[in-house]
Coordinates of C-alpha atoms and ligand atoms in Angstrom, one line a residue:
M1 CA -0.1 0.1 -0.3
D2 CA 1.0 3.4 -1.1
K3 CA 2.7 5.6 1.9
Q4 CA -0.2 8.3 4.1
N5 CA 0.1 11.9 4.2
V6 CA 0.7 12.3 7.7
F7 CA -1.0 15.9 7.7
G8 CA -4.5 14.0 6.6
F9 CA -5.3 12.6 9.4
T10 CA -8.2 13.7 12.0
L11 CA -6.6 12.2 15.4
N12 CA -8.9 9.6 15.4
S13 CA -8.5 8.5 12.7
L14 CA -4.6 8.6 13.4
S15 CA -5.4 6.7 16.5
D16 CA -6.8 3.8 14.9
S17 CA -4.5 4.1 11.4
L18 CA -1.3 2.7 14.7
K19 CA -2.8 -0.6 14.8
D20 CA -1.2 -2.0 18.5
F21 CA 0.6 1.3 19.3
P22 CA -2.3 2.9 22.1
K23 CA -4.1 5.6 21.3
F24 CA -2.4 8.3 23.2
R25 CA 0.8 8.3 20.8
A26 CA -1.8 9.8 18.1
K27 CA -2.2 13.0 20.4
Q28 CA 2.3 13.2 20.8
I29 CA 2.1 13.2 16.6
Y30 CA 0.5 15.4 16.6
H31 CA 2.0 18.3 19.6
W32 CA 5.1 17.4 16.4
L33 CA 3.8 18.5 13.5
Y34 CA 1.6 21.2 14.7
V35 CA 2.7 22.4 18.1
H36 CA 6.3 22.1 17.6
Y37 CA 5.7 22.4 14.0
E38 CA 8.1 19.4 13.3
N39 CA 8.0 16.9 10.3
D40 CA 10.2 14.9 10.7
F41 CA 9.4 11.3 12.0
E42 CA 12.8 10.7 13.2
K43 CA 13.0 13.7 15.2
M44 CA 9.9 12.7 17.4
E45 CA 12.0 11.6 20.3
N46 CA 9.6 10.9 23.3
L47 CA 7.7 7.9 20.1
P48 CA 9.4 4.3 20.5
K49 CA 12.0 3.7 18.5
N50 CA 9.1 1.1 16.5
L51 CA 7.1 3.4 16.2
R52 CA 8.7 5.7 14.3
E53 CA 9.8 2.6 11.8
F54 CA 6.7 2.2 11.7
L55 CA 5.7 6.0 10.9
K56 CA 8.7 5.7 7.8
E57 CA 6.7 2.8 6.9
N58 CA 3.6 3.4 6.7
F59 CA 3.8 7.5 6.5
I60 CA 4.9 10.0 4.7
S61 CA 5.1 13.5 5.9
N62 CA 6.8 15.7 3.0
A63 CA 4.0 14.8 0.0
V64 CA 3.8 18.8 -0.4
E65 CA 6.6 21.3 -0.7
I66 CA 7.3 25.2 -0.4
A67 CA 8.7 25.7 -4.5
K68 CA 8.4 29.2 -4.3
K69 CA 7.8 32.5 -2.1
E70 CA 7.0 36.3 -2.9
Q71 CA 6.9 38.9 0.5
S72 CA 5.2 41.9 -0.6
S73 CA 5.8 45.9 0.7
D74 CA 3.2 45.4 3.0
G75 CA 4.4 41.9 4.3
S76 CA 1.6 39.3 2.5
V77 CA 3.3 36.0 1.3
K78 CA 2.7 34.4 -1.1
Y79 CA 3.7 30.8 -0.9
L80 CA 3.3 28.0 -4.4
F81 CA 3.1 24.7 -3.1
K82 CA 4.5 21.8 -4.4
T83 CA 2.4 17.9 -4.7
A84 CA 4.8 15.3 -5.4
D85 CA 2.3 14.7 -8.6
N86 CA 4.6 17.9 -9.4
L87 CA 1.4 20.7 -9.2
T88 CA 1.5 24.4 -8.2
Y89 CA -1.4 25.3 -5.6
E90 CA -0.6 28.8 -3.8
A91 CA -2.4 30.1 -0.1
V92 CA -0.9 33.5 0.6
F93 CA -0.3 34.8 4.6
L94 CA -1.8 38.0 4.9
K95 CA -1.0 40.3 8.2
M96 CA -3.9 41.9 9.0
K97 CA -4.1 44.7 11.3
E98 CA -3.4 44.8 15.4
D99 CA -0.8 41.7 14.8
K100 CA -4.0 38.8 14.0
F101 CA -2.8 36.6 11.5
T102 CA -5.5 35.3 8.2
L103 CA -4.7 32.6 5.9
C104 CA -6.2 32.2 2.4
L105 CA -6.2 28.4 1.5
S106 CA -6.4 26.8 -2.1
S107 CA -8.8 23.8 -2.0
Q108 CA -8.3 22.6 -5.7
V109 CA -5.6 22.7 -8.3
G110 CA -7.6 24.9 -11.5
C111 CA -11.4 25.7 -10.0
K112 CA -14.3 24.5 -13.0
V113 CA -16.2 27.0 -12.3
G114 CA -14.9 29.2 -15.0
C115 CA -15.3 32.9 -14.1
S116 CA -14.7 35.1 -16.7
F117 CA -12.6 38.1 -14.0
C118 CA -10.5 35.1 -12.5
L119 CA -6.8 33.3 -13.4
T120 CA -7.9 30.3 -11.6
A121 CA -9.5 29.2 -14.0
K122 CA -7.8 29.7 -16.8
G123 CA -6.0 27.3 -16.4
G124 CA -9.3 25.0 -16.2
F125 CA -9.8 22.6 -14.1
V126 CA -6.9 20.5 -12.5
R127 CA -7.8 17.9 -9.5
N128 CA -8.8 18.5 -5.8
L129 CA -7.0 18.2 -2.9
N130 CA -7.1 16.0 -0.5
A131 CA -7.1 17.0 2.8
G132 CA -3.6 16.6 3.7
E133 CA -2.7 19.4 0.6
M134 CA -4.7 21.7 2.0
V135 CA -3.4 21.3 6.2
Y136 CA 0.0 21.7 5.2
Q137 CA -0.2 25.1 3.7
V138 CA -1.3 25.1 7.4
F139 CA 1.4 23.6 9.2
A140 CA 4.3 24.9 6.8
I141 CA 3.0 29.2 6.5
K142 CA 2.7 29.0 10.2
K143 CA 5.8 27.2 10.5
D144 CA 7.3 29.3 7.8
Q145 CA 6.6 32.8 9.9
N146 CA 7.0 31.6 13.2
I147 CA 3.9 32.1 14.2
P148 CA 3.7 30.7 17.9
S149 CA 1.5 27.1 17.5
N150 CA -1.6 28.7 20.8
K151 CA -2.0 32.2 18.3
A152 CA -5.1 32.2 16.9
V153 CA -4.9 32.9 13.2
N154 CA -8.1 33.3 10.4
I155 CA -8.3 30.6 7.9
V156 CA -11.0 31.3 4.9
Y157 CA -10.6 29.2 1.7
M158 CA -10.9 32.1 -0.7
G159 CA -7.3 30.5 -3.1
M160 CA -7.9 28.7 -6.1
G161 CA -10.8 26.4 -5.9
E162 CA -14.3 26.7 -5.1
P163 CA -13.9 24.7 -1.7
L164 CA -18.6 23.4 -2.9
D165 CA -17.0 21.5 -5.9
N166 CA -14.3 19.7 -3.2
L167 CA -16.4 19.0 -0.4
E168 CA -15.6 15.6 2.1
N169 CA -11.8 17.2 1.2
V170 CA -12.4 20.2 2.8
T171 CA -15.1 18.4 5.6
K172 CA -11.9 17.0 6.6
C173 CA -9.3 19.6 6.0
I174 CA -12.2 22.1 8.3
Q175 CA -12.1 19.0 11.3
I176 CA -7.4 18.4 11.1
L177 CA -7.5 22.0 11.7
S178 CA -9.9 22.1 13.8
E179 CA -8.4 19.2 16.2
L180 CA -8.0 20.9 20.6
D181 CA -4.3 18.7 20.0
G182 CA -3.4 19.9 16.8
L183 CA -4.3 23.4 15.5
S184 CA -6.9 23.9 17.4
I185 CA -8.0 26.6 15.2
S186 CA -11.8 27.2 16.1
R187 CA -14.2 26.0 13.6
R188 CA -16.0 29.6 13.9
R189 CA -12.8 30.7 12.5
Q190 CA -13.0 29.5 9.3
T191 CA -14.8 30.8 6.2
I192 CA -15.3 29.1 3.3
S193 CA -15.7 31.9 0.6
T194 CA -18.4 29.9 -3.3
S195 CA -19.6 31.2 -5.7
G196 CA -22.8 29.8 -5.1
I197 CA -23.5 26.5 -6.0
A198 CA -27.1 26.7 -4.2
P199 CA -27.5 22.7 -3.5
K200 CA -23.8 23.1 -1.9
I201 CA -24.8 25.5 0.8
K202 CA -27.7 23.8 1.7
K203 CA -25.3 20.8 2.2
L204 CA -22.8 22.4 3.8
G205 CA -25.6 24.0 5.8
A206 CA -26.5 20.5 6.9
L207 CA -23.2 19.5 7.9
D208 CA -22.8 23.0 10.2
L209 CA -19.5 22.5 10.9
G210 CA -19.8 25.6 12.2
V211 CA -18.0 27.4 9.8
Q212 CA -18.6 31.3 8.3
L213 CA -20.2 31.5 4.9
A214 CA -19.0 34.0 2.0
I215 CA -21.0 34.5 -0.7
S216 CA -19.2 35.5 -3.5
L217 CA -21.7 38.0 -4.6
H218 CA -20.2 40.4 -7.6
A219 CA -23.6 41.4 -9.5
V220 CA -26.7 43.1 -8.3
D221 CA -28.9 41.5 -12.0
D222 CA -28.5 37.8 -13.1
E223 CA -27.6 38.9 -16.2
L224 CA -24.3 40.4 -15.6
R225 CA -23.4 37.8 -12.4
T226 CA -23.6 34.7 -15.6
K227 CA -21.8 36.9 -17.5
L228 CA -18.8 37.1 -15.0
M229 CA -20.2 34.2 -13.3
P230 CA -21.1 31.2 -15.8
I231 CA -23.2 29.5 -13.1
N232 CA -25.2 32.1 -12.1
K233 CA -26.8 30.1 -15.0
A234 CA -27.8 27.2 -13.0
Y235 CA -27.8 28.8 -9.4
N236 CA -29.2 32.4 -9.9
I237 CA -28.4 35.2 -7.7
Q238 CA -31.9 34.8 -5.1
N239 CA -31.4 31.1 -5.1
I240 CA -28.0 31.9 -3.8
I241 CA -30.4 34.2 -1.3
D242 CA -33.1 31.6 -0.4
E243 CA -30.4 29.0 0.5
V244 CA -28.2 31.5 3.1
V245 CA -31.5 32.8 4.9
A246 CA -31.9 28.7 5.3
F247 CA -28.0 29.1 6.2
P248 CA -27.8 27.9 10.1
I249 CA -25.6 30.4 11.6
D250 CA -23.5 31.9 14.9
S251 CA -25.8 34.6 16.1
R252 CA -23.2 36.7 16.7
K253 CA -22.1 36.8 12.7
R254 CA -23.5 37.9 9.4
V255 CA -22.5 36.2 6.5
M256 CA -20.2 38.0 4.4
F257 CA -20.8 39.5 0.9
E258 CA -17.7 39.1 -1.7
Y259 CA -18.8 42.1 -4.1
L260 CA -15.7 42.5 -7.2
M261 CA -15.1 46.3 -8.1
I262 CA -15.0 46.3 -11.7
D263 CA -14.2 49.3 -13.3
G264 CA -17.5 51.3 -15.2
I265 CA -19.3 47.1 -14.8
N266 CA -20.9 47.1 -11.1
D267 CA -19.9 49.8 -9.5
S268 CA -22.4 52.3 -9.9
L269 CA -24.0 53.8 -7.4
E270 CA -27.3 52.5 -9.3
C271 CA -26.0 49.0 -8.4
A272 CA -24.5 49.7 -4.8
K273 CA -28.8 50.7 -4.3
K274 CA -30.2 46.9 -5.5
L275 CA -27.0 45.5 -3.5
V276 CA -28.9 47.5 -0.1
A277 CA -32.3 45.6 -1.6
L278 CA -30.5 42.9 -2.3
L279 CA -30.1 42.0 1.4
N280 CA -32.7 43.3 3.0
K281 CA -33.5 40.7 5.2
I282 CA -30.2 38.9 5.4
K283 CA -27.4 39.0 8.8
A284 CA -24.2 40.2 5.8
K285 CA -21.4 42.4 5.7
V286 CA -20.4 42.7 2.3
N287 CA -16.6 43.3 1.2
L288 CA -15.5 44.9 -1.3
I289 CA -12.7 43.8 -3.8
Y290 CA -11.3 46.2 -5.5
F291 CA -10.3 43.4 -9.1
N292 CA -6.2 43.0 -8.6
P293 CA -6.3 43.1 -12.7
H294 CA -4.1 40.3 -14.4
E295 CA -2.7 39.8 -18.2
G296 CA -4.6 39.6 -20.4
S297 CA -7.6 40.7 -18.6
L298 CA -10.8 42.3 -20.1
Y299 CA -11.6 44.6 -17.0
K300 CA -9.9 47.4 -15.6
R301 CA -9.8 48.3 -11.8
P302 CA -12.1 51.0 -10.5
S303 CA -10.8 54.5 -8.6
K304 CA -10.9 54.9 -5.1
E305 CA -13.7 57.2 -4.9
K306 CA -15.7 55.4 -7.0
V307 CA -15.2 52.9 -4.2
E308 CA -14.8 54.4 -1.9
A309 CA -18.6 55.7 -2.5
F310 CA -20.1 52.8 -3.2
R311 CA -19.3 52.2 0.6
E312 CA -20.1 54.9 1.3
Y313 CA -23.9 54.8 0.2
L314 CA -24.6 51.1 1.6
L315 CA -23.5 52.1 4.9
K316 CA -25.9 54.6 4.7
K317 CA -28.5 52.3 4.1
G318 CA -27.3 50.5 7.7
L319 CA -25.5 47.8 5.8
L320 CA -22.4 47.2 6.9
C321 CA -19.6 47.5 4.2
T322 CA -15.5 47.5 4.4
I323 CA -13.6 47.7 1.3
R324 CA -10.8 44.8 1.6
E325 CA -6.9 46.4 0.9
S326 CA -5.4 45.7 -2.5
K327 CA -3.1 42.9 0.3
G328 CA 0.4 41.7 -1.5
L329 CA -0.7 43.5 -4.4
D330 CA 2.9 43.5 -5.7
I331 CA 3.3 40.3 -5.4
S332 CA -0.2 39.6 -7.7
A333 CA -2.1 37.5 -4.5
A334 CA -5.2 37.5 -5.9
C335 CA -5.8 34.0 -6.8
G336 CA -3.8 31.8 -9.0
Q337 CA -1.4 34.5 -9.6
L338 CA 2.1 33.5 -8.4
R339 CA 1.1 30.2 -10.2
E340 CA 0.5 31.4 -13.4
K341 CA 4.1 33.5 -13.6
E342 CA 5.5 30.5 -12.3
I343 CA 3.6 28.0 -15.5
A344 CA 4.8 31.1 -17.8
N345 CA 8.1 31.2 -17.2
A346 CA 8.6 27.3 -17.1
Ligands
LIG401 N1 -13.7 29.7 -5.5 C1 -14.7 30.1 -4.2 C2 -13.2 31.0 -3.6 C3 -11.9 31.5 -4.2 S1 -11.7 32.6 -5.2 C4 -14.6 32.0 -4.8 O1 -15.3 32.6 -5.7 O2 -16.1 32.7 -4.0 C5 -12.0 34.3 -3.9 C6 -12.4 35.2 -4.1 O3 -11.3 35.4 -5.1 C7 -13.5 35.7 -4.8 O4 -14.6 36.3 -4.0 C8 -13.2 35.4 -6.2 O5 -14.2 36.8 -7.1 C9 -11.5 36.6 -5.7 N2 -11.2 36.8 -7.0 C10 -11.0 35.8 -8.6 N3 -10.0 36.4 -9.6 C11 -9.8 38.3 -8.9 C12 -9.4 39.1 -9.1 N4 -8.4 39.4 -10.5 N5 -8.8 40.0 -8.9 C13 -9.4 40.3 -6.9 N6 -10.0 39.0 -6.6 C14 -10.5 38.1 -7.5
LIG402 FE1 -13.7 29.6 -9.8 FE2 -14.1 31.4 -7.5 FE3 -11.9 31.7 -9.9 FE4 -14.6 31.1 -9.8 S1 -13.1 33.0 -8.8 S2 -13.5 30.1 -11.0 S3 -15.0 29.9 -8.2 S4 -12.0 29.9 -8.6

């Protein structure tokens, strides 16, 4: 049997895989991986030699490697990871205000959804990431950035891919990240961003994982949304709103609506007005994102004035709204952009 990626195991499944070794050994392994950031089995010195041998024979802890790293002037760092089968995917380490850290994770290599503004969509869909490949992003970044194990970080599934198209592995990743004996990242600190696959939002809700939900809305009428995001033909704006209303959300939290601001396309005050009407009955917050241009992209980034006027309008109407800082713009931190650069240079 092939060796298995040790990062893809929940605590229970790891202890079940240790056969006759006592259960508490799994906790010790978790501790080495996620508290000491040590993934060399040989260095896990409080494990008996026969267990270390067993681990080396049955598990692999370096299935993924960091292939490239780019530092941005604002402190964010973009990582390119390489899988055992030579595919690349990326994650971004974002330094937010007041010493808060957010890790933006990929869930797939490529994406099936095919949004017209997104670079990840350009290369088509390659494959799902498995849970171990997803968890590794957190392990590697926390280790590389020397983030103390007890320092809380936020996780957003906003890198490459559509997380709800890979729900089984994403669910497992959420479980592993939230293990108290491991990374201990509470589910409330994990946000799934989706292009709006309505039946899968329902499914995610039924799983009741306690994660936060973000919807990539980007347009307030179906005609434009279908142009930007062809998936809107299958699940239109109203379908999405209906699922959001039914979604179990922590009473202290709000559903985030991401709204990409594209110059001259969806950034008018008329759009802002429709957005207010659309989100009228929802505990929502809006996150405005500057479109990040890339080579060959059809769209342009709007002016700061336009984005701020849009925000002002929403605030005036009582809708919470933030503008996503253009973090990492100088390292092209929008999804898919580092990978694309690497492929172009190959
Ligand atoms: N597939 C999921 C999650 C990954 S995309 C989704 O679509 O929600 C994460 C976010 O990056 C989405 O809101 C997406 O619209 C945004 N994005 C994609 N291309 C972008 C670009 N060129 N500039 C700015 N944001 C972009
Ligand atoms: Fe896929 Fe999200 Fe990019 Fe759309 S924006 S193609 S859903 S990764």
